Short mmCIF file of C-alpha atoms in Angstrom, two decimals:
data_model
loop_
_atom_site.label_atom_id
_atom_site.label_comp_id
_atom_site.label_asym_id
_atom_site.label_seq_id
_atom_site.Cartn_x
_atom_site.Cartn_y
_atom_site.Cartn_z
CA UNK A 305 -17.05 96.69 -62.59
CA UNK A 306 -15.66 93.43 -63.08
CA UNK A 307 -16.33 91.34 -66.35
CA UNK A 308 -16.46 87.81 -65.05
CA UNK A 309 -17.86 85.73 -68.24
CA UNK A 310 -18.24 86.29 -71.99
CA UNK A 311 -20.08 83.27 -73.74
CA UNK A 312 -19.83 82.49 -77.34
CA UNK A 313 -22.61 80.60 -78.35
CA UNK A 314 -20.66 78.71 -80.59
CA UNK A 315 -19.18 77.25 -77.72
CA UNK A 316 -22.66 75.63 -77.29
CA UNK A 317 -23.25 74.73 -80.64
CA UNK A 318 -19.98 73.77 -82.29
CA UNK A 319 -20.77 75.14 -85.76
CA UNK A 320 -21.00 78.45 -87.80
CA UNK A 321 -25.10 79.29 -89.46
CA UNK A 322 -26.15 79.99 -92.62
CA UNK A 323 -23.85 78.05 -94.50
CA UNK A 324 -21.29 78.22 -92.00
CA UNK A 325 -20.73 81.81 -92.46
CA UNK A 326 -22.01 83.13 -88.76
CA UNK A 327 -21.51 82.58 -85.76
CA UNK A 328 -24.11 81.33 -84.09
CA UNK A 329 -25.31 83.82 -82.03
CA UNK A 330 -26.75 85.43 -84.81
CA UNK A 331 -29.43 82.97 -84.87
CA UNK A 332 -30.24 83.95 -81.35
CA UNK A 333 -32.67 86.28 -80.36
CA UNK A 334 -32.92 87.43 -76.61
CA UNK A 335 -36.02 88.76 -75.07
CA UNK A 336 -35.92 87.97 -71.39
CA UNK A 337 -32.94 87.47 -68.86
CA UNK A 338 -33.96 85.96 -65.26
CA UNK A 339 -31.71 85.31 -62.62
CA UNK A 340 -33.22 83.05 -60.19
CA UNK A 341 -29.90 82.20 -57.32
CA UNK A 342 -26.75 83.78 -57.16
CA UNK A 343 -25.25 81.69 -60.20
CA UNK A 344 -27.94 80.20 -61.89
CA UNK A 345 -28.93 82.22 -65.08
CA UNK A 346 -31.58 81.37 -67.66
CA UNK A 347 -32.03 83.59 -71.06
CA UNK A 348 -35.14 83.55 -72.71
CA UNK A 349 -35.52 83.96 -76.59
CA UNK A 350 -36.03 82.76 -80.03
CA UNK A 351 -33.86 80.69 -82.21
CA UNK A 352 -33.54 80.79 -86.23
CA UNK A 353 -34.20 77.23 -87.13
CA UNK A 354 -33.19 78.29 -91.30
CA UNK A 355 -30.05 79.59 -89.85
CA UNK A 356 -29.04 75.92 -88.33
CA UNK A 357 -30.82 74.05 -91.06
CA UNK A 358 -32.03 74.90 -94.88
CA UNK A 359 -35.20 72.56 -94.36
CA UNK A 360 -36.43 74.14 -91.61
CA UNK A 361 -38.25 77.48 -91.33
CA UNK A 362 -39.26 80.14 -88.54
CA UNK A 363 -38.27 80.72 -85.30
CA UNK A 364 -39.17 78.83 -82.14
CA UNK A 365 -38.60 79.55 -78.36
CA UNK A 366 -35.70 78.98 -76.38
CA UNK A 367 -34.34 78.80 -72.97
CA UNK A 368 -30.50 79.15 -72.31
CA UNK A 369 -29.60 78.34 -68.93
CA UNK A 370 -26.61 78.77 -66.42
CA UNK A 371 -25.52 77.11 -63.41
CA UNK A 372 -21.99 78.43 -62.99
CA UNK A 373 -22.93 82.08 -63.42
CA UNK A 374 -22.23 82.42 -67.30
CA UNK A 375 -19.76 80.22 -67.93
CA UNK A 376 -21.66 77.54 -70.16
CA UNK A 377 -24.89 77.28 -71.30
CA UNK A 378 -27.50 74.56 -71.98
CA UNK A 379 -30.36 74.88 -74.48
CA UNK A 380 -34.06 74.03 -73.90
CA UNK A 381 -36.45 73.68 -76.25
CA UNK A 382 -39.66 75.00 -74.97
CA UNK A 383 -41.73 74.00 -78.14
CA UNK A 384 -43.69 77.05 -79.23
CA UNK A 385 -43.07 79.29 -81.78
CA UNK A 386 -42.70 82.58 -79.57
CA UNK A 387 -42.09 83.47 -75.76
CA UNK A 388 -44.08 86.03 -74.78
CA UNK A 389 -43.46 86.06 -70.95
CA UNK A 390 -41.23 84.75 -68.54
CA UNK A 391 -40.57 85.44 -64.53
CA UNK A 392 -38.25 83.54 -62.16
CA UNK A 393 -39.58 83.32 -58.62
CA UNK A 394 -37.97 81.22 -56.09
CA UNK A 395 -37.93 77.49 -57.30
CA UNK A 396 -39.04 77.91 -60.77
CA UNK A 397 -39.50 80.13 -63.91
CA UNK A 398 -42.72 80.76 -65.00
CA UNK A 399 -43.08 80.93 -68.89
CA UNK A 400 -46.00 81.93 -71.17
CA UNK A 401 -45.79 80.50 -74.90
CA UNK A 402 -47.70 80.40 -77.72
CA UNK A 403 -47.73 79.63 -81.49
CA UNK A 404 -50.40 81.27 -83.90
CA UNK A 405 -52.64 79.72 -86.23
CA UNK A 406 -53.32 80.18 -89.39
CA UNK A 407 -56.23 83.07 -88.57
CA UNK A 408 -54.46 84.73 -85.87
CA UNK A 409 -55.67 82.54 -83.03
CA UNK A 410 -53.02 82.46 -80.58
CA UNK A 411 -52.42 79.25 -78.71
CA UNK A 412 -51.05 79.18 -75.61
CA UNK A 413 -48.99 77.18 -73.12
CA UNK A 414 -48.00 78.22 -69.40
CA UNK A 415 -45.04 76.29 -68.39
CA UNK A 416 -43.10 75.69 -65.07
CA UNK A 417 -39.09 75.50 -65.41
CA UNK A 418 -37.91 74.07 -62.66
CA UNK A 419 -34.52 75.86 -61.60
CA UNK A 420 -32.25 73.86 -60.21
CA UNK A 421 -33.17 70.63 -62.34
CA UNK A 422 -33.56 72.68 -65.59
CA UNK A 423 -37.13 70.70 -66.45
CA UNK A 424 -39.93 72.01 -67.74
CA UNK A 425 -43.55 71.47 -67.22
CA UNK A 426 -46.85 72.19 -68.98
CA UNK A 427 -49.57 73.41 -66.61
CA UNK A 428 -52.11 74.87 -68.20
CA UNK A 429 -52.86 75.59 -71.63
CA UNK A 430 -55.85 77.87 -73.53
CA UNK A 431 -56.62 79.76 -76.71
CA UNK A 432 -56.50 83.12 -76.67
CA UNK A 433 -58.68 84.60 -80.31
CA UNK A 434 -57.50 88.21 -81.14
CA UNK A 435 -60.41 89.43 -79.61
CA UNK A 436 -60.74 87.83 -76.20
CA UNK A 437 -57.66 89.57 -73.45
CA UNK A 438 -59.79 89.19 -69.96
CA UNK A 439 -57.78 85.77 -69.14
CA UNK A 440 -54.57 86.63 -67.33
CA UNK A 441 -51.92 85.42 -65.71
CA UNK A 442 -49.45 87.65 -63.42
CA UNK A 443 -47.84 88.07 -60.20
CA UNK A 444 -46.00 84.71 -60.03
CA UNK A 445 -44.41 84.37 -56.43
CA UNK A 446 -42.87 80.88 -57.74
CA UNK A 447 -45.51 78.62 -56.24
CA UNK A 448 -48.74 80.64 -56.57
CA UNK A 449 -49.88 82.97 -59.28
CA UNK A 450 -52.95 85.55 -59.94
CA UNK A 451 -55.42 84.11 -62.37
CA UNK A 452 -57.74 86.95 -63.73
CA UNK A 453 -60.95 85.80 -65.35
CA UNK A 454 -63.09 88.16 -66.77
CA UNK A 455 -62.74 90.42 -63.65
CA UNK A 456 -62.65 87.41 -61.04
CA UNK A 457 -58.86 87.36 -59.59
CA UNK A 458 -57.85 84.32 -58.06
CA UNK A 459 -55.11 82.94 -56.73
CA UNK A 460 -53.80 79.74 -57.87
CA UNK A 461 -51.00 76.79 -56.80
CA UNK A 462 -49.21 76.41 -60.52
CA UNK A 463 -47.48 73.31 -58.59
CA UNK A 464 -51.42 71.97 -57.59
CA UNK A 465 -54.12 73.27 -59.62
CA UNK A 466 -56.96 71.95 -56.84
CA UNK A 467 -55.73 74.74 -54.75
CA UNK A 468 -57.46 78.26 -55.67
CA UNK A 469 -58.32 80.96 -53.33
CA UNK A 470 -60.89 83.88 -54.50
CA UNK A 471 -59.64 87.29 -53.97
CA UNK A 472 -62.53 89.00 -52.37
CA UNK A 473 -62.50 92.39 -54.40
CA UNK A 474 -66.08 93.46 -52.93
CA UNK A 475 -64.30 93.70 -49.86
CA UNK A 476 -60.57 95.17 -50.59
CA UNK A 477 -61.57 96.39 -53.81
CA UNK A 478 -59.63 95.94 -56.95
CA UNK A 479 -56.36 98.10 -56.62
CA UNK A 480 -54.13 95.90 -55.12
CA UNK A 481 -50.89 93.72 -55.04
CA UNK A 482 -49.88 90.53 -54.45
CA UNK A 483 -46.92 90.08 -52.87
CA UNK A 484 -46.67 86.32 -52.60
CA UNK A 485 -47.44 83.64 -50.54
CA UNK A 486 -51.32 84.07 -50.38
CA UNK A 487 -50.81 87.84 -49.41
CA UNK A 488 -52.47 90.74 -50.95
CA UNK A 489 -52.19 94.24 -49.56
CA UNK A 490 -54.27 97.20 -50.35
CA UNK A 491 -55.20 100.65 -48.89
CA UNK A 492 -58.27 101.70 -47.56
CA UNK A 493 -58.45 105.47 -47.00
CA UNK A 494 -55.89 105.99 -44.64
CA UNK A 495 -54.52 102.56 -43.76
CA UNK A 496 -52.17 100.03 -45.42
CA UNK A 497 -53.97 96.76 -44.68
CA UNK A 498 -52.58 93.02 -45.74
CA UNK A 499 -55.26 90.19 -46.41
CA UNK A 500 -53.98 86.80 -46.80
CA UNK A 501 -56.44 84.57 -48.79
CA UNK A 502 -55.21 81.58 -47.88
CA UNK A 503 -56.01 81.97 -44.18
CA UNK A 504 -58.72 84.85 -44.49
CA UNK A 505 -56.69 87.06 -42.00
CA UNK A 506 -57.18 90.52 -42.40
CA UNK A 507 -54.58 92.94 -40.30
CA UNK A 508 -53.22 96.90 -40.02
CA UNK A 509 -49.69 97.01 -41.67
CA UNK A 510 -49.77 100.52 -40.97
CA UNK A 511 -51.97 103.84 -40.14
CA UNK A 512 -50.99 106.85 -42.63
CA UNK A 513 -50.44 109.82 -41.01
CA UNK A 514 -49.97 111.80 -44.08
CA UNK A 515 -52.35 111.95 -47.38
CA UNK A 516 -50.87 110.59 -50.29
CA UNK A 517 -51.46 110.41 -54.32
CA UNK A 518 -50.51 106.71 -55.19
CA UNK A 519 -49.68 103.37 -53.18
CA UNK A 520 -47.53 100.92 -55.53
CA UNK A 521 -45.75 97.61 -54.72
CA UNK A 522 -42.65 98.21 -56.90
CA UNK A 523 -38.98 97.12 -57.35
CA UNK A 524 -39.90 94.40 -54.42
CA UNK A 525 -41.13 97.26 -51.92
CA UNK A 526 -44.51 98.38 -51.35
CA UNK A 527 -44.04 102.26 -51.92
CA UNK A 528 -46.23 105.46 -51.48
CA UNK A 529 -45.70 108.41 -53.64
CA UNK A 530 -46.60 111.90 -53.96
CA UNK A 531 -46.93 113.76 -57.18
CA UNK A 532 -45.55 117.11 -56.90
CA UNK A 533 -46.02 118.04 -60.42
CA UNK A 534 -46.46 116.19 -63.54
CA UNK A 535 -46.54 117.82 -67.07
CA UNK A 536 -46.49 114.43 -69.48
CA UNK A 537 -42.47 114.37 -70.36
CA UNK A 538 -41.59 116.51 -67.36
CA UNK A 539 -42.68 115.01 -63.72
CA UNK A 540 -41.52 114.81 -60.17
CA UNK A 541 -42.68 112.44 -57.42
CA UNK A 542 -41.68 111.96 -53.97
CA UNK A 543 -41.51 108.66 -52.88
CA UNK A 544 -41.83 107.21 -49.52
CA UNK A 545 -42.18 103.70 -48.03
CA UNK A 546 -45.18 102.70 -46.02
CA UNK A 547 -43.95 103.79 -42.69
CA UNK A 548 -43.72 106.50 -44.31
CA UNK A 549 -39.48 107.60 -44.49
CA UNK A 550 -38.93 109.31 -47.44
CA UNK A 551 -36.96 106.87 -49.65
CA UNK A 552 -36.14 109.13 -53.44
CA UNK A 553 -37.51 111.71 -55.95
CA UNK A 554 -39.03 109.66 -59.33
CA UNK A 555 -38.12 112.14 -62.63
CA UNK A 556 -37.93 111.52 -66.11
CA UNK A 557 -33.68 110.98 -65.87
CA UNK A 558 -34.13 108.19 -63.38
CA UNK A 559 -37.64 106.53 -64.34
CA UNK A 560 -36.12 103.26 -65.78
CA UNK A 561 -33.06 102.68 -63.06
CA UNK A 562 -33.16 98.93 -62.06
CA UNK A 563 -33.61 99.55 -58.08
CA UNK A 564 -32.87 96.88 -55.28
CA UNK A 565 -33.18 98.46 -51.51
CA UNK A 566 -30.82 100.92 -51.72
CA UNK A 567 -28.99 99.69 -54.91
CA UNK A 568 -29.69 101.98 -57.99
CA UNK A 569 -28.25 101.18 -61.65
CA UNK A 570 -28.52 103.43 -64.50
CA UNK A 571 -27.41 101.63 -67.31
CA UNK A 572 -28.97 103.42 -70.21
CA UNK A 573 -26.49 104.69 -71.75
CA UNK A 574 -25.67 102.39 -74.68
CA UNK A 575 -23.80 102.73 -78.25
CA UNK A 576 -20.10 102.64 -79.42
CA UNK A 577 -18.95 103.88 -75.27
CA UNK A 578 -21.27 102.49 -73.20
CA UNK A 579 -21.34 103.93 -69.50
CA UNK A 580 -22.86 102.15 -66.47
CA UNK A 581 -23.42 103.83 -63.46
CA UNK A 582 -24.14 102.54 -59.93
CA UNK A 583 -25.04 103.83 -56.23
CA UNK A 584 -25.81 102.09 -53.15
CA UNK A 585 -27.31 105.12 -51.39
CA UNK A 586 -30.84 105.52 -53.58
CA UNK A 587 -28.78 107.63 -56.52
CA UNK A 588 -26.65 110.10 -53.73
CA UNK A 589 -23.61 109.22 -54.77
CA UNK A 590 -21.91 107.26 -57.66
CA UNK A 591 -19.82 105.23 -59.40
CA UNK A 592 -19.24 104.72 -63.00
CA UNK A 593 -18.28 102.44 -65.64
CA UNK A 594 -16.76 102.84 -68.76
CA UNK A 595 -17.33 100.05 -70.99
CA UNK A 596 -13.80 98.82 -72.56
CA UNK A 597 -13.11 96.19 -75.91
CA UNK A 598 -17.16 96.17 -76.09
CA UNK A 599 -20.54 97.72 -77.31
CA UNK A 600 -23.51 97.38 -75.76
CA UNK A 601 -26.28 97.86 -78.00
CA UNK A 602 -29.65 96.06 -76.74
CA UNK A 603 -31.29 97.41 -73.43
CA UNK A 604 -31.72 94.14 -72.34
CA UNK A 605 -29.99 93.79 -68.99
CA UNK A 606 -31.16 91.34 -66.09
CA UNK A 607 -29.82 92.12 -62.61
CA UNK A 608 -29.11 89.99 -59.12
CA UNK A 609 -29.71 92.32 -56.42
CA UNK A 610 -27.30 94.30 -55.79
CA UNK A 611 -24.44 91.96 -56.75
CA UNK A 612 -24.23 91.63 -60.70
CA UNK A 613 -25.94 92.16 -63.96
CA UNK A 614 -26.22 90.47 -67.64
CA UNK A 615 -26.33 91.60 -70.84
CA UNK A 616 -24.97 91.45 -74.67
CA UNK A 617 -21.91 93.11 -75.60
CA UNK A 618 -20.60 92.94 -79.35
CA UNK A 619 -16.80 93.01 -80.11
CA UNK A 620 -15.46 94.38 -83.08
CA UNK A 621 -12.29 92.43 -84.69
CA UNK A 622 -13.00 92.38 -88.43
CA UNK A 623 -12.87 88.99 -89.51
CA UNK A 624 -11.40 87.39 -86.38
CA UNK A 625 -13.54 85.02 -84.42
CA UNK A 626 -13.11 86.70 -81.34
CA UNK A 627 -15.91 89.16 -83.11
CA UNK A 628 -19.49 89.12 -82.51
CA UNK A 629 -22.07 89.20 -79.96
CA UNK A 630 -21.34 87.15 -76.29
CA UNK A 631 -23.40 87.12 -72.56
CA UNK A 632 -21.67 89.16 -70.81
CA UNK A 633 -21.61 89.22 -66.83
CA UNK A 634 -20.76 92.01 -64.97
CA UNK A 635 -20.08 92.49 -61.41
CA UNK A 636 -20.79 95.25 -59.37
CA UNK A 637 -17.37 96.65 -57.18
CA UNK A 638 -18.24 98.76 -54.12
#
């Protein structure tokens, strides 16, 4: 691999915490990495307001984002206390937000981040009482989004709220996926069918000619698998996609690999010598990476395809400011 940028946050903002004996970046706390277009990146987390500033207490969220791949950094406030969700389709980032009252009522905010402009947008806004989880957002496809209302789904334009389409789940049922732009596909007994709900249109994406256990729309590919045997911590499943070719075997050892087509990373194993391993033939054959100057501690890693990933590394130099924790960006070599 190829280690392309290493951000300091103090390059961002120009001071030392907590009395100026930090660095800054111990004030940050990343949850989320998205990576939208080839070099735009936006990190998602809290900041430690005490850290920056004795009078102020708690943490609120925080948006980092990237135009030249890593390089520099700009910080958005998004104005709640935590971040609990955040997707980047297409055009914009979707982010869910909330900050919780005084008797655990949690009060959210959905918000649109615009990705090439960097501005954010309130579009909708509810509270959520500890008791009450049947109103749902998911399946962002950067324009529309999956609205689930006490067992109702409907699909919904974030960027024009008058537009809502009812998923009709008397007639597909309710296992199904959206796979964006109106679409929704679903199988009924032996045939892999695609309803759009914008235009009604109901059509045959393909006739099975085998039986099989489980249909899934995962890592961006709409996948059928078969369960060969599964024992709780030990488990094997054949997976196909829909025209049925068989595509890889799911275990235990390779259950968490970030996947992109044929692009598999296994980047797991973390600590003081940190390897990172890589195939672009579904896990056949491999490369790997052994992690020099750095530690990678957190499993937080965002990917682009098959091209590069992003994640913390910490460097070790005593007292030296060339210690602590950076963004790191790392490019994939085939």
């Amino acid at each position: 691999m190829k280690w392309t940028a290493k951000y300091d946050f103090i390059d961002l903002y120009k001071v030392k915490v907590n009395g100026g004996s930090f660095n800054p970046g111990s004030a940050i706390r990343l949850a989320k990495i998205e990576i939208p277009y080839e070099n735009t990146i936006i990190l998602g987390g809290s900041k430690d307001e005490n850290s920056f500033d004795p009078k102020k207490t708690g943490d609120i969220a925080v948006l980092f984002a990237s135009k030249d791949r890593g390089k520099n950094y700009q910080e958005i406030i998004i104005g709640e206390k935590d971040m609990e969700y955040m997707e980047s389709k297409g055009d914009y980032t979707l982010i869910k937000a909330y900050t919780m009252d005084s008797v655990a009522v949690k009060h959210y905010k959905i918000l649109l981040l615009n990705n090439k402009t960097f501005e954010l947008q309130k579009v909708d806004e509810y509270i959520r009482p500890a008791n009450l989880s049947d109103y749902y957002y998911s399946d962002f496809d950067g324009k529309y989004i999956v609205l689930e209302n006490y067992g109702t789904f409907t699909i919904v334009n974030l960027l024009n709220r008058k537009e809502e389409y009812k998923i009709p789940t008397n007639k597909i049922g309710d296992y199904f996926f959206y796979t964006g732009n109106g679409r929704i596909v679903y199988k009924k007994d032996n045939e892999i069918r695609e309803y759009n709900a914008i235009t009604q249109e109901d059509k045959l994406l393909n006739k099975l000619k085998n039986k099989y256990d489980y249909f899934f729309y995962i890592d961006n590919q709409l996948t059928l698998q078969n369960k060969i045997f599964d024992d709780g911590d030990k488990f094997q499943y054949d997976i196909y996609d829909i025209n049925e070719n068989p595509l890889y075997t799911k275990t235990p050892e390779n259950k968490y690999f970030y996947r992109y087509k044929n692009f598999v990373c296994d980047y797991r194993k973390l600590g003081a010598k940190p390897e990172i391993r890589y195939s672009y033939d579904y896990g056949k054959t491999w490369k790997s990476h052994h992690v020099q100057g750095f530690t990678i501690l957190s499993s937080l890693v965002g990917f682009y395809k098959d091209q590069f990933l992003v994640t913390e590394g910490i460097f070790w130099h005593f007292d030296s400011p060339k210690s602590g924790g950076r963004v790191m960006v790392g490019e994939f070599v085939k």
